[in-house]
XYZ file of N, CA and C in Angstrom:
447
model
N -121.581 18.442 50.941
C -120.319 18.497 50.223
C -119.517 19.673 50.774
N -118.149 19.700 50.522
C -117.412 20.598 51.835
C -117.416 21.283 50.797
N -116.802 22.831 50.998
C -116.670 23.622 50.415
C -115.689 23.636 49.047
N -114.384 22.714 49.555
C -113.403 22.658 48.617
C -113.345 21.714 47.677
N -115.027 20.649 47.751
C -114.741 19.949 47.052
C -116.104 20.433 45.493
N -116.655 21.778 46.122
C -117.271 22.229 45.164
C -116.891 22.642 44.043
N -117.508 22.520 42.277
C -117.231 23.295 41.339
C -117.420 24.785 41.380
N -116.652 25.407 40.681
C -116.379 27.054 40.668
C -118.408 27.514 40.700
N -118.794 26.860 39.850
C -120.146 26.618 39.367
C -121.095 26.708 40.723
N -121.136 25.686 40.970
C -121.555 25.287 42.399
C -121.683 26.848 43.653
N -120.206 26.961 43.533
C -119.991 27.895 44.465
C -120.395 29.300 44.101
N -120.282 29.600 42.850
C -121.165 30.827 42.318
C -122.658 30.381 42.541
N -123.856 29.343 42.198
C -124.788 29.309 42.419
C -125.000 30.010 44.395
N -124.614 28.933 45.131
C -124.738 29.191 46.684
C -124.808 30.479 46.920
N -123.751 30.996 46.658
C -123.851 32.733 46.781
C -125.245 34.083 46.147
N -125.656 33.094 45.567
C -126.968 33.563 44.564
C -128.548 33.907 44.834
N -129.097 35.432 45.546
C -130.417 34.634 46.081
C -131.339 35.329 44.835
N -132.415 34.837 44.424
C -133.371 35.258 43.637
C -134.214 36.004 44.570
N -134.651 37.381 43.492
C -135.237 38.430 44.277
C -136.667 38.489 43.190
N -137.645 37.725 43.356
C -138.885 37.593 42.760
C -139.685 38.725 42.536
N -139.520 39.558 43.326
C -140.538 41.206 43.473
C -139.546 41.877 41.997
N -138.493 42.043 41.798
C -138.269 42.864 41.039
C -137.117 41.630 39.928
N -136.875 40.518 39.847
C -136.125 39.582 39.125
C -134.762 39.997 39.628
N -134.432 40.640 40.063
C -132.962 40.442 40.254
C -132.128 39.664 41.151
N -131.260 38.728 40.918
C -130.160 37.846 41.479
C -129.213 38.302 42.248
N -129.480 38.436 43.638
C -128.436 39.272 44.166
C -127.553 38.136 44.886
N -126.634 39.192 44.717
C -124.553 38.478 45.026
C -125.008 38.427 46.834
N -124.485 37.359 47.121
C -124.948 37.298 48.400
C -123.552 36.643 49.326
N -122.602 36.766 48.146
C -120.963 36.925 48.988
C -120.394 37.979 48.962
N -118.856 38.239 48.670
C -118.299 39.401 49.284
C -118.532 40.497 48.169
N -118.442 41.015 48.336
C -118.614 42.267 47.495
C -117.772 43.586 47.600
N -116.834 44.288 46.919
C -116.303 45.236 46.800
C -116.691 46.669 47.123
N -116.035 47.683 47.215
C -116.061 48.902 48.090
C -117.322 49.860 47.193
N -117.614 49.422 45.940
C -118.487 49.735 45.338
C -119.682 48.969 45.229
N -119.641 48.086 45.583
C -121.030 46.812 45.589
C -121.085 45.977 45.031
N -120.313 45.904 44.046
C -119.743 44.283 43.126
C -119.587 43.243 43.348
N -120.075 42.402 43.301
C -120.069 40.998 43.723
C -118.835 40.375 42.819
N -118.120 39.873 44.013
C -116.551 38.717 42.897
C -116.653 37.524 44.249
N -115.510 36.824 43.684
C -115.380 35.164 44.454
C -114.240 34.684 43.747
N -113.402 33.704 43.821
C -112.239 33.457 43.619
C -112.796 32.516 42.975
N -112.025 32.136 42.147
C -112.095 31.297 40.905
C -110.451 30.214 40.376
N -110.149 29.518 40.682
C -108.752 29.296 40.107
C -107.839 30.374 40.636
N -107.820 30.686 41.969
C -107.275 31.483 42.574
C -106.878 32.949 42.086
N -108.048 33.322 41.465
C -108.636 34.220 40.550
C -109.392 35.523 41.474
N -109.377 36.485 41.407
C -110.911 37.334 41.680
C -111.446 37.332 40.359
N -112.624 36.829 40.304
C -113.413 37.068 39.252
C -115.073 38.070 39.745
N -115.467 39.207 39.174
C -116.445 39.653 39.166
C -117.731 38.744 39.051
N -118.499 38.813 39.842
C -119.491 37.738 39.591
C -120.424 38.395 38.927
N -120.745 39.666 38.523
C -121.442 39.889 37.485
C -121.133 39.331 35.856
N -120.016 39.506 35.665
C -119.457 39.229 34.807
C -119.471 37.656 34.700
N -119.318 36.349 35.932
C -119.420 35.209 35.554
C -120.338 34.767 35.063
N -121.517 35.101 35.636
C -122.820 35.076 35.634
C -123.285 35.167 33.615
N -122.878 36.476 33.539
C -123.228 36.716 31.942
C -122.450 35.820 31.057
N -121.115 35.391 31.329
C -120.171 34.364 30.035
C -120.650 33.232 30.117
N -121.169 32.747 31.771
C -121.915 31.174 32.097
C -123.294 31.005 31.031
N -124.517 32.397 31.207
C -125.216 31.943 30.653
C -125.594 32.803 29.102
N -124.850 33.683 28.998
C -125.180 34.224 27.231
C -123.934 33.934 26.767
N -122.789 34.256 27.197
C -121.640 33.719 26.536
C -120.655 34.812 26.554
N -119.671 35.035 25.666
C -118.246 36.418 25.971
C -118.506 37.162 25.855
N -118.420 38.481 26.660
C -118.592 39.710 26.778
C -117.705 40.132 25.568
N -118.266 41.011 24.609
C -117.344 41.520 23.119
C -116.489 41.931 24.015
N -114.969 42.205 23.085
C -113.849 42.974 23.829
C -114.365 43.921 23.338
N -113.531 45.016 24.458
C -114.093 46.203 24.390
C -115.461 46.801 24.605
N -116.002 46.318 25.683
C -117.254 46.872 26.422
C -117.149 45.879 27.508
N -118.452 46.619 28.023
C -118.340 46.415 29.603
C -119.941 46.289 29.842
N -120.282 45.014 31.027
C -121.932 45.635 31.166
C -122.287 46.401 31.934
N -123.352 46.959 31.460
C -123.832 47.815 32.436
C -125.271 46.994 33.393
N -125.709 47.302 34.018
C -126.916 47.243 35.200
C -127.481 47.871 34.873
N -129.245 47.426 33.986
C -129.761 48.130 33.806
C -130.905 48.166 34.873
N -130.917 47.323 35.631
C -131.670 47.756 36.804
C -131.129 48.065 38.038
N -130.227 49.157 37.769
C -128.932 49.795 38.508
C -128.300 49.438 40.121
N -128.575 47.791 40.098
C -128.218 47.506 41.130
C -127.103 46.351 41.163
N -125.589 47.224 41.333
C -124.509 46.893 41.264
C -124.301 45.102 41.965
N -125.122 44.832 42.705
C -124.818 43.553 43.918
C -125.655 42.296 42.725
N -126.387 42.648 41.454
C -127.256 41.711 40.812
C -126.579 41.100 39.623
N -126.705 39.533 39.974
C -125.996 38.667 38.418
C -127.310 38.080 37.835
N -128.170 39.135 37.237
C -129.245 38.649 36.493
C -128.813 38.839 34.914
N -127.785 37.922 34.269
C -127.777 38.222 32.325
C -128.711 39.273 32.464
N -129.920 38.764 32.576
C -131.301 39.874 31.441
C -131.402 40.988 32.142
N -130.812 41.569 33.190
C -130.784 42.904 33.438
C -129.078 43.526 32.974
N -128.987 42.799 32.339
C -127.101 43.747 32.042
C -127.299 43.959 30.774
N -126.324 45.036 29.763
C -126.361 44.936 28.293
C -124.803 45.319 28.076
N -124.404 45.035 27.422
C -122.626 45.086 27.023
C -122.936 46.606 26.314
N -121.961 47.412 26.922
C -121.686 48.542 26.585
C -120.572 49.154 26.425
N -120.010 50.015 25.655
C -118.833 51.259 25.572
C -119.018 51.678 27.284
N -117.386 52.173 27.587
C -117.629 52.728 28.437
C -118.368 54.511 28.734
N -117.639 54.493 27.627
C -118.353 55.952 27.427
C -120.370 55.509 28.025
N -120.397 55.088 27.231
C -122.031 54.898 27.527
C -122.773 54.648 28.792
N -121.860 53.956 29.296
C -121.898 53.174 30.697
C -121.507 53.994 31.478
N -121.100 55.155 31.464
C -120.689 56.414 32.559
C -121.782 57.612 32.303
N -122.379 57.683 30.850
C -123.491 58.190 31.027
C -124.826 57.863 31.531
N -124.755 56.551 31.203
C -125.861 55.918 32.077
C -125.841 56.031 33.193
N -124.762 55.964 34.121
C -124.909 56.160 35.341
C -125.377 57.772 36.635
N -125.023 57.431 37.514
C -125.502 58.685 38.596
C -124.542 59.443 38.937
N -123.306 59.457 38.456
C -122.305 60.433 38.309
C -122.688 62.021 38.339
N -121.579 63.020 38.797
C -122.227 64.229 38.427
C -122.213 64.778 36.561
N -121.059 64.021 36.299
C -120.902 64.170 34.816
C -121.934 63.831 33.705
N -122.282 62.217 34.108
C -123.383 61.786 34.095
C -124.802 62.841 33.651
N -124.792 63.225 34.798
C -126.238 64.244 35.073
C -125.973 65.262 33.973
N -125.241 66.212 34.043
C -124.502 67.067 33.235
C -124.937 66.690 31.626
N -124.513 65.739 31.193
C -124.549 64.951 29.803
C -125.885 65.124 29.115
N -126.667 64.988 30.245
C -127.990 64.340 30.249
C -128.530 65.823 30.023
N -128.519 66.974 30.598
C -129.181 68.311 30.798
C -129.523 68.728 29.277
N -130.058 69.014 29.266
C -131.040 69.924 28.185
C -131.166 71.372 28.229
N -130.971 71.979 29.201
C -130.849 73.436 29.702
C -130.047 73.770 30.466
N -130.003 75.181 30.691
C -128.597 75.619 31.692
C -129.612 75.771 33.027
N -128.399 76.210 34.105
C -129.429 75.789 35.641
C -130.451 77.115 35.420
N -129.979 77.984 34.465
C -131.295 79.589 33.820
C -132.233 78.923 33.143
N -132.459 77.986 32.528
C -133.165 77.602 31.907
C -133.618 77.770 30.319
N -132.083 78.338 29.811
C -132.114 78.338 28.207
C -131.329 76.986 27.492
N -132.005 76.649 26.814
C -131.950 75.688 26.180
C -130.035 75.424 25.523
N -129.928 74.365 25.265
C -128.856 73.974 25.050
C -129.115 73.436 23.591
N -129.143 74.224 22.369
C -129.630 74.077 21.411
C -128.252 74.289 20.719
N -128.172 74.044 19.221
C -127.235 74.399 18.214
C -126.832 75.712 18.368
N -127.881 76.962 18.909
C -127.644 78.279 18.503
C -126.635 79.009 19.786
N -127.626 78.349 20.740
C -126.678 79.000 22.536
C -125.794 78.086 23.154
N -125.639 77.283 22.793
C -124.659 76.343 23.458
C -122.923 76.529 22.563
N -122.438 76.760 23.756
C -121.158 77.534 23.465
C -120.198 75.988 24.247
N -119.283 75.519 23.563
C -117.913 74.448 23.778
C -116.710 75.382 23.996
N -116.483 75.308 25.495
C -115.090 75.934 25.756
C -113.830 75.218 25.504
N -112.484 75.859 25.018
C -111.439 74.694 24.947
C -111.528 74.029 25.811
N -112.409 73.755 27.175
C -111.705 72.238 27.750
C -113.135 70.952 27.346
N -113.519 71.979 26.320
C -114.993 70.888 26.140
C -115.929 70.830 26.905
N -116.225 71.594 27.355
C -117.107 72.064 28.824
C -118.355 72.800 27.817
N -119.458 72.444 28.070
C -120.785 73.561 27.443
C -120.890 74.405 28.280
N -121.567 75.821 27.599
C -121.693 76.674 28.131
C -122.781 77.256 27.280
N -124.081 78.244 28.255
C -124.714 78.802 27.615
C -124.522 80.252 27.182
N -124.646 80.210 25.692
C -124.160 81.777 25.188
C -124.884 82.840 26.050
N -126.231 82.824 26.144
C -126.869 83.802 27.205
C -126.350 83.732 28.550
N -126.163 82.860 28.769
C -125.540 83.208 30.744
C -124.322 83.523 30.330
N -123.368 83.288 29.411
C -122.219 84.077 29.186
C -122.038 85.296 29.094
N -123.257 85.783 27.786
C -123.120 86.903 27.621
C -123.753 87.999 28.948
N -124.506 87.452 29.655
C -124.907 88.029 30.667
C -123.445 88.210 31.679
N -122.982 87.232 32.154
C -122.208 87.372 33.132
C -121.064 88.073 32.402
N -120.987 88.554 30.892
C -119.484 89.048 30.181
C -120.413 91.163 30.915
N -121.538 91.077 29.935
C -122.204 91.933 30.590
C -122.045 93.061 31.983
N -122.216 92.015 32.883
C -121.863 92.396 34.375
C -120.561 92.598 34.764
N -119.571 92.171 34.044
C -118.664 91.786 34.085
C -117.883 93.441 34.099
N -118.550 94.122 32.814
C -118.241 95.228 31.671
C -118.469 96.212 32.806
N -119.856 96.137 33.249
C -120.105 97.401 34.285
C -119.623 97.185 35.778
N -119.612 96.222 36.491
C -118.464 96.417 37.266
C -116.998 97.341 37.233
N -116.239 97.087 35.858
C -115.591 97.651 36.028
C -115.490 99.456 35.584
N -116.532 99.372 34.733
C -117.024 100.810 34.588
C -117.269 101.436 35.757
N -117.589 101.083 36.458
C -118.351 101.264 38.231
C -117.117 101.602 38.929
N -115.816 100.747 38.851
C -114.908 100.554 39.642
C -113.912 102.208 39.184
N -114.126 102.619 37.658
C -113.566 103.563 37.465
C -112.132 102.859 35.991
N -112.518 101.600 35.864
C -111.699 100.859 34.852
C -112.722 101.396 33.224
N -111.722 100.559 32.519
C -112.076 101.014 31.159
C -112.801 99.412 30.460
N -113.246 99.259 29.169
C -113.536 98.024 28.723
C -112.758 98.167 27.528
């Protein structure tokens, strides 16, 4: 059957290879500057992650987005995606912000607890001890320099 006389259906399957070692369905047409698998649809770009999930669980809620939970952007496996906030879906990921989110301690290694964890106006954490340390150093430098505090 020629190409143009295939269903949208059809032509999303072809593009489709099953990856048995780990279940994932990888996009095996074009794919975007990030790894996303899409294909034209009704003279459409449609994400083929996204076709994949409305074909077989059904509408993505408005207002979320899926994520890859087996973090491989090129895979239309439904059972590895979960509809998420974006917020959530940027922490999940490998971002540096990401990482950040995720930390539990400062790169000193004091805890980021209720008591030392300091929120600067731009919303940035900060640890009260490496603050007060570096306010510290800060003080005798200029004592040193012949300044006042």
């Amino acid at each position: 059957m020629s190409k143009w006389k295939k269903t949208v259906e059809q032509r999303f399957w072809d593009n489709v290879n099953r990856d048995e070692a780990n279940g994932c369905w990888i996009w095996a047409g074009g794919k975007t500057g990030w790894g996303y698998g899409g294909f034209s649809a009704d003279s459409q770009y449609v994400p083929a992650h996204r076709y994949a999930y409305e074909l077989i669980v059904g509408p993505i809620p408005v207002g979320l987005q899926l994520d890859h939970l087996c973090r491989n952007r090129a895979c239309v496996n439904p059972a590895h995606m979960e509809p998420v906030t974006n917020k959530i879906n940027s922490l999940r990921g490998v971002s540096f912000s990401a990482h950040n989110a995720r930390a539990t301690h400062c790169p000193q290694g004091h805890p980021y607890d209720l008591f030392n964890t300091y929120i600067t106006p731009k919303g940035k954490r900060d640890c009260r001890k490496c603050r007060g340390f570096a306010s510290n150093q800060y003080k005798i430098r200029l004592r040193l320099m012949g300044g006042t505090t």
